[in-house]
Tab-separated table of C-alpha atoms and ligand atoms in Angstrom:
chain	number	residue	atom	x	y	z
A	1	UNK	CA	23.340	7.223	-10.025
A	2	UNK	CA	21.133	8.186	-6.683
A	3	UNK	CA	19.908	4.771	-5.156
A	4	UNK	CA	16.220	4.528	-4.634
A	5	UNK	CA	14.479	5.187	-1.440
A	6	UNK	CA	11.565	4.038	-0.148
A	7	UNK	CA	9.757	5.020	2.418
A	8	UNK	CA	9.846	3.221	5.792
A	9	UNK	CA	8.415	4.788	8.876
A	10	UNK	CA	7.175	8.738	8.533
A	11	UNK	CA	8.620	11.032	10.742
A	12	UNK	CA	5.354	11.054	13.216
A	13	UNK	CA	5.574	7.231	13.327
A	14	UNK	CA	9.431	7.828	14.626
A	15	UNK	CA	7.879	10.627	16.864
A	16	UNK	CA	5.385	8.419	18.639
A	17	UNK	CA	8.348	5.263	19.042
A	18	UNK	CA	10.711	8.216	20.489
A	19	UNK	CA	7.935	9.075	22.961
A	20	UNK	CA	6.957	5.577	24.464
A	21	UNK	CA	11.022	5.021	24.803
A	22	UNK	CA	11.070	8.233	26.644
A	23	UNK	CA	7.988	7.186	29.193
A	24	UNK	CA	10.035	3.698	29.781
A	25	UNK	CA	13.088	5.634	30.201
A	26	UNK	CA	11.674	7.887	32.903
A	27	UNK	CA	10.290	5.148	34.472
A	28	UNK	CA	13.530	3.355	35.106
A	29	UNK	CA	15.579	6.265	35.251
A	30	UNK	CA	14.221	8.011	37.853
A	31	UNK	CA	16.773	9.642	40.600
A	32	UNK	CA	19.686	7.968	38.857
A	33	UNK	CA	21.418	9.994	37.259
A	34	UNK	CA	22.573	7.720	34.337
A	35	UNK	CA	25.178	8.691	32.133
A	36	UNK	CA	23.849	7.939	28.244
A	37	UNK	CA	26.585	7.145	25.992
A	38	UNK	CA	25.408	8.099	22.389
A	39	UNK	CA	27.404	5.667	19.796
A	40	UNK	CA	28.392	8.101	17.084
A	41	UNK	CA	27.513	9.551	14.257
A	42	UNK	CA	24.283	7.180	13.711
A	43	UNK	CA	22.484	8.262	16.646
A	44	UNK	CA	22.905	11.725	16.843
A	45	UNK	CA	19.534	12.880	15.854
A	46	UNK	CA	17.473	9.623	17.383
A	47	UNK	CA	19.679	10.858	20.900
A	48	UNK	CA	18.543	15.126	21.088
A	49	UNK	CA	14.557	13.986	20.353
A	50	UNK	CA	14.726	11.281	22.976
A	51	UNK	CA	16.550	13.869	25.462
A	52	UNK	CA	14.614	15.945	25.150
A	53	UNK	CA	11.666	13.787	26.354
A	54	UNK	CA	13.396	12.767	29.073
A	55	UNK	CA	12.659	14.909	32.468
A	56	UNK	CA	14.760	13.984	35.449
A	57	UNK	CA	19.161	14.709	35.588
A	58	UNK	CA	21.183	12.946	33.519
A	59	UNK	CA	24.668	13.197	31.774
A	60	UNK	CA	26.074	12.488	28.295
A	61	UNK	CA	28.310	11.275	26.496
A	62	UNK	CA	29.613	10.212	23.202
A	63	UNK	CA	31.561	7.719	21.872
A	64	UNK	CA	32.930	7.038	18.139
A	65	UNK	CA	33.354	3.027	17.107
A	66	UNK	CA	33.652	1.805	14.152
A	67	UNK	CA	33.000	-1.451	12.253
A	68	UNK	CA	31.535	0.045	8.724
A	69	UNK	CA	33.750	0.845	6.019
A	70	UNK	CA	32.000	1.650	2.616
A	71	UNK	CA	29.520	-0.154	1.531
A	72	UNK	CA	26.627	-1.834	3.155
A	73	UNK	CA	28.039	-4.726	4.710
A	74	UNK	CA	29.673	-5.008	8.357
A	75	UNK	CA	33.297	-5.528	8.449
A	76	UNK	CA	33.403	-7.702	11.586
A	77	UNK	CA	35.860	-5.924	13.231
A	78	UNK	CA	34.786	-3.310	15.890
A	79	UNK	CA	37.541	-0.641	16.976
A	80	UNK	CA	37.107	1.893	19.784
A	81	UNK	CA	37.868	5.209	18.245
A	82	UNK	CA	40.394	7.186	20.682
A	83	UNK	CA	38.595	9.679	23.770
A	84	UNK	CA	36.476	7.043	25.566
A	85	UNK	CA	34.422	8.237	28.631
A	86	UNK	CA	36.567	7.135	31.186
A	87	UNK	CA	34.582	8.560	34.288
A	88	UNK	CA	31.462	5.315	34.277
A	89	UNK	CA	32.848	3.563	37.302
A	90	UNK	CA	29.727	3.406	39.645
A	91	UNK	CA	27.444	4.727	37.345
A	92	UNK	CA	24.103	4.040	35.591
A	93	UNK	CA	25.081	3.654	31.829
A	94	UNK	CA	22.312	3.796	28.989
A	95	UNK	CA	23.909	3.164	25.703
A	96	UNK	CA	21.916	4.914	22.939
A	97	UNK	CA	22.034	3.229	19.397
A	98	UNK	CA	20.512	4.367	16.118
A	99	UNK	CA	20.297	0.127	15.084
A	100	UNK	CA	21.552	-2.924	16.004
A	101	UNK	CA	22.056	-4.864	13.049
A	102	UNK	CA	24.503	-8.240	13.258
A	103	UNK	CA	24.764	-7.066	17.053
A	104	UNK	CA	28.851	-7.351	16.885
A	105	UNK	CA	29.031	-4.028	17.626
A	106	UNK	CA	26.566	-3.313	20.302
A	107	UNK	CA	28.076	-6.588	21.983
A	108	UNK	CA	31.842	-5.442	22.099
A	109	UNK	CA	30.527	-1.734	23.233
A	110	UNK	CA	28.859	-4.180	25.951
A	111	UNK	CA	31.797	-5.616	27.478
A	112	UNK	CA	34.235	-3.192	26.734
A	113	UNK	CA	31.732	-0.508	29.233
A	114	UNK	CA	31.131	-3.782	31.277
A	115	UNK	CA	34.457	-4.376	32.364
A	116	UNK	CA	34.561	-0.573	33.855
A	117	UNK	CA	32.282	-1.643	36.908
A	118	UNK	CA	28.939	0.684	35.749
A	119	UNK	CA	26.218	0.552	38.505
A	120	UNK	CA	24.265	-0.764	35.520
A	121	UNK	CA	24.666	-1.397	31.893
A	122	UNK	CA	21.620	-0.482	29.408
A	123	UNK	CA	20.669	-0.835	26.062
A	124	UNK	CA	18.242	1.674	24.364
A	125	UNK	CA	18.056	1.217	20.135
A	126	UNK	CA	16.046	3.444	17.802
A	127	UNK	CA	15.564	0.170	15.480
A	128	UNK	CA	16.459	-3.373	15.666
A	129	UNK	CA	16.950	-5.398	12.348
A	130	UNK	CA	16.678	-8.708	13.984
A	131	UNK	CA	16.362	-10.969	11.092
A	132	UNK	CA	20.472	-10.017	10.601
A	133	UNK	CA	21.605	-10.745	14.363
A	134	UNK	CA	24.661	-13.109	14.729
A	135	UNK	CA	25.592	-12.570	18.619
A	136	UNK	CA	22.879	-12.357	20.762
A	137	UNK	CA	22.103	-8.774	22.312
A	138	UNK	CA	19.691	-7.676	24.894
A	139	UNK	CA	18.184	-4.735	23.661
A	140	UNK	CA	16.109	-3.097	27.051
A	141	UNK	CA	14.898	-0.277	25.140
A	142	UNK	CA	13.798	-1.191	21.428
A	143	UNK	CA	12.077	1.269	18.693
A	144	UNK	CA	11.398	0.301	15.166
A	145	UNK	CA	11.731	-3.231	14.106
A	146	UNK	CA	12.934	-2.744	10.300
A	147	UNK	CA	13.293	-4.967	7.890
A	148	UNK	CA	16.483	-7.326	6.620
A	149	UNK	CA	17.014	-4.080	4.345
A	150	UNK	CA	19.551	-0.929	4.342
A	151	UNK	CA	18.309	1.864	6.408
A	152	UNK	CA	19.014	5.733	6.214
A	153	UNK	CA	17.453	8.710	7.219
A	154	UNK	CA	16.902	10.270	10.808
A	155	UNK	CA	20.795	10.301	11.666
A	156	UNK	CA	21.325	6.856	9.975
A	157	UNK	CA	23.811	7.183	6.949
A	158	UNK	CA	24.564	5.314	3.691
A	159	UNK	CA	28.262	6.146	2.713
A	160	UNK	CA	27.675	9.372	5.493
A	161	UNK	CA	24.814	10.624	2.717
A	162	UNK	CA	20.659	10.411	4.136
A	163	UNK	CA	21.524	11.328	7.972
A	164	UNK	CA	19.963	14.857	7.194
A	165	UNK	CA	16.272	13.324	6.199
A	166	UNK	CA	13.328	13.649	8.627
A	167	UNK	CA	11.618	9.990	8.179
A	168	UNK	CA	13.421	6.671	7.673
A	169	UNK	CA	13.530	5.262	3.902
A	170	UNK	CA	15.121	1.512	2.612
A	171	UNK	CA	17.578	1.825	0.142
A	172	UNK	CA	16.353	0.613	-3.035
A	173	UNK	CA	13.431	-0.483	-3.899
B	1	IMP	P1	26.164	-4.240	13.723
B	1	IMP	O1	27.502	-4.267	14.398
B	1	IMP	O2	26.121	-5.146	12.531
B	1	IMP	O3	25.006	-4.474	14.668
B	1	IMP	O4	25.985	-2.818	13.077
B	1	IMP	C1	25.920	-1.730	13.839
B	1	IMP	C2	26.213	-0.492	13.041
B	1	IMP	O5	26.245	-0.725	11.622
B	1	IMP	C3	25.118	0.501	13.254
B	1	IMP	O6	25.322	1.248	14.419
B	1	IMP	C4	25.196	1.316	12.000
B	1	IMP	O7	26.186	2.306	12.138
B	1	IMP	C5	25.606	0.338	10.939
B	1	IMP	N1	24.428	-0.175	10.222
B	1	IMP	C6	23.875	-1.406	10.319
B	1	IMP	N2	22.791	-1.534	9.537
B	1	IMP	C7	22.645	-0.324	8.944
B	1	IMP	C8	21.672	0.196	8.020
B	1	IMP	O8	20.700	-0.461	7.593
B	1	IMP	N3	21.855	1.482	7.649
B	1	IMP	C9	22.881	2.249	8.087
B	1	IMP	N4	23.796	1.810	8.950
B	1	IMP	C10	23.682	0.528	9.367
B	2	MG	MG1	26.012	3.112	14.683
């Protein structure tokens, strides 16, 4: 049986949190040059609107973790999926997340691009589900807070099902 959805934040509510990141972003970004890593497949869609916003050089790349197997609940255990940028020595980084939920992985993508000597080491997240955080992350750039509740929509999967849907929804009711 399909799970429920209900509706979260409409797409023009997503629009206008997409926008303000992008006038922060330009702000800081300025004449940098940052490279934004885009942690895959989540953020996708959250990562070609804010782009798009965004109006000085920049560079990107991607980069496949995972810590989700079926299901709704973390695992714990974050792997780096082979094919890592390896070229961030020196370099602005702004990692782009579609949500940081227990923050375990978001914290290991930290330190693993940490210990590779960036010029500086950024955090921009669509949405933040604080109420769920176990390590502490600094999140520079936030969107949406959401609820203690599982997300899709927007890029944002449940069991790689939802990413295709313009506004965010809760699963169930
Ligand atoms: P964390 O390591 O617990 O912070 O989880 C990070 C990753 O888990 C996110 O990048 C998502 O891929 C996935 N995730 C966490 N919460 C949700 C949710 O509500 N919906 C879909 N994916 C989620
Ligand atoms: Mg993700």
């Amino acid at each position: 049986m399909e799970p429920k959805l209900s509706l979260l934040f409409a797409k023009d509510e997503i629009a206008a949190a997409v926008i303000r990141l992008a006038a922060e972003i330009n702000r800081d970004y300025r004449d940098k040059n940052p490279l934004l890593i885009a942690v895959l497949k989540g953020s996708f869609v959250f990562l070609a609107d804010l782009v798009r916003q965004l109006d000085f050089p920049l560079e990107i790349e991607f980069i496949r973790l995972s810590s989700y197997g079926k299901g709704t609940e973390s695992l714990g255990a974050v792997k780096m999926a082979p094919g890592a940028p390896s070229h961030i020595k020196g370099r602005h980084l702004l990692v782009i997340e579609d949500i940081i939920d227990t923050g375990l992985t978001a914290a290991f993508l930290l330190d693993y691009l940490g210990r590779k000597k960036p010029a500086s080491l950024k955090l921009c997240s669509l949405t933040d589900k604080a109420d769920r955080r176990r390590v502490l992350v600094n999140i520079d750039y936030r969107g949406l807070t959401v609820p203690d509740k599982f997300i899709v929509g927007y890029g944002i999967d449940w069991d790689e099902k939802y990413r295709n849907l313009p506004d965010i929804y809760a699963l169930g009711q």
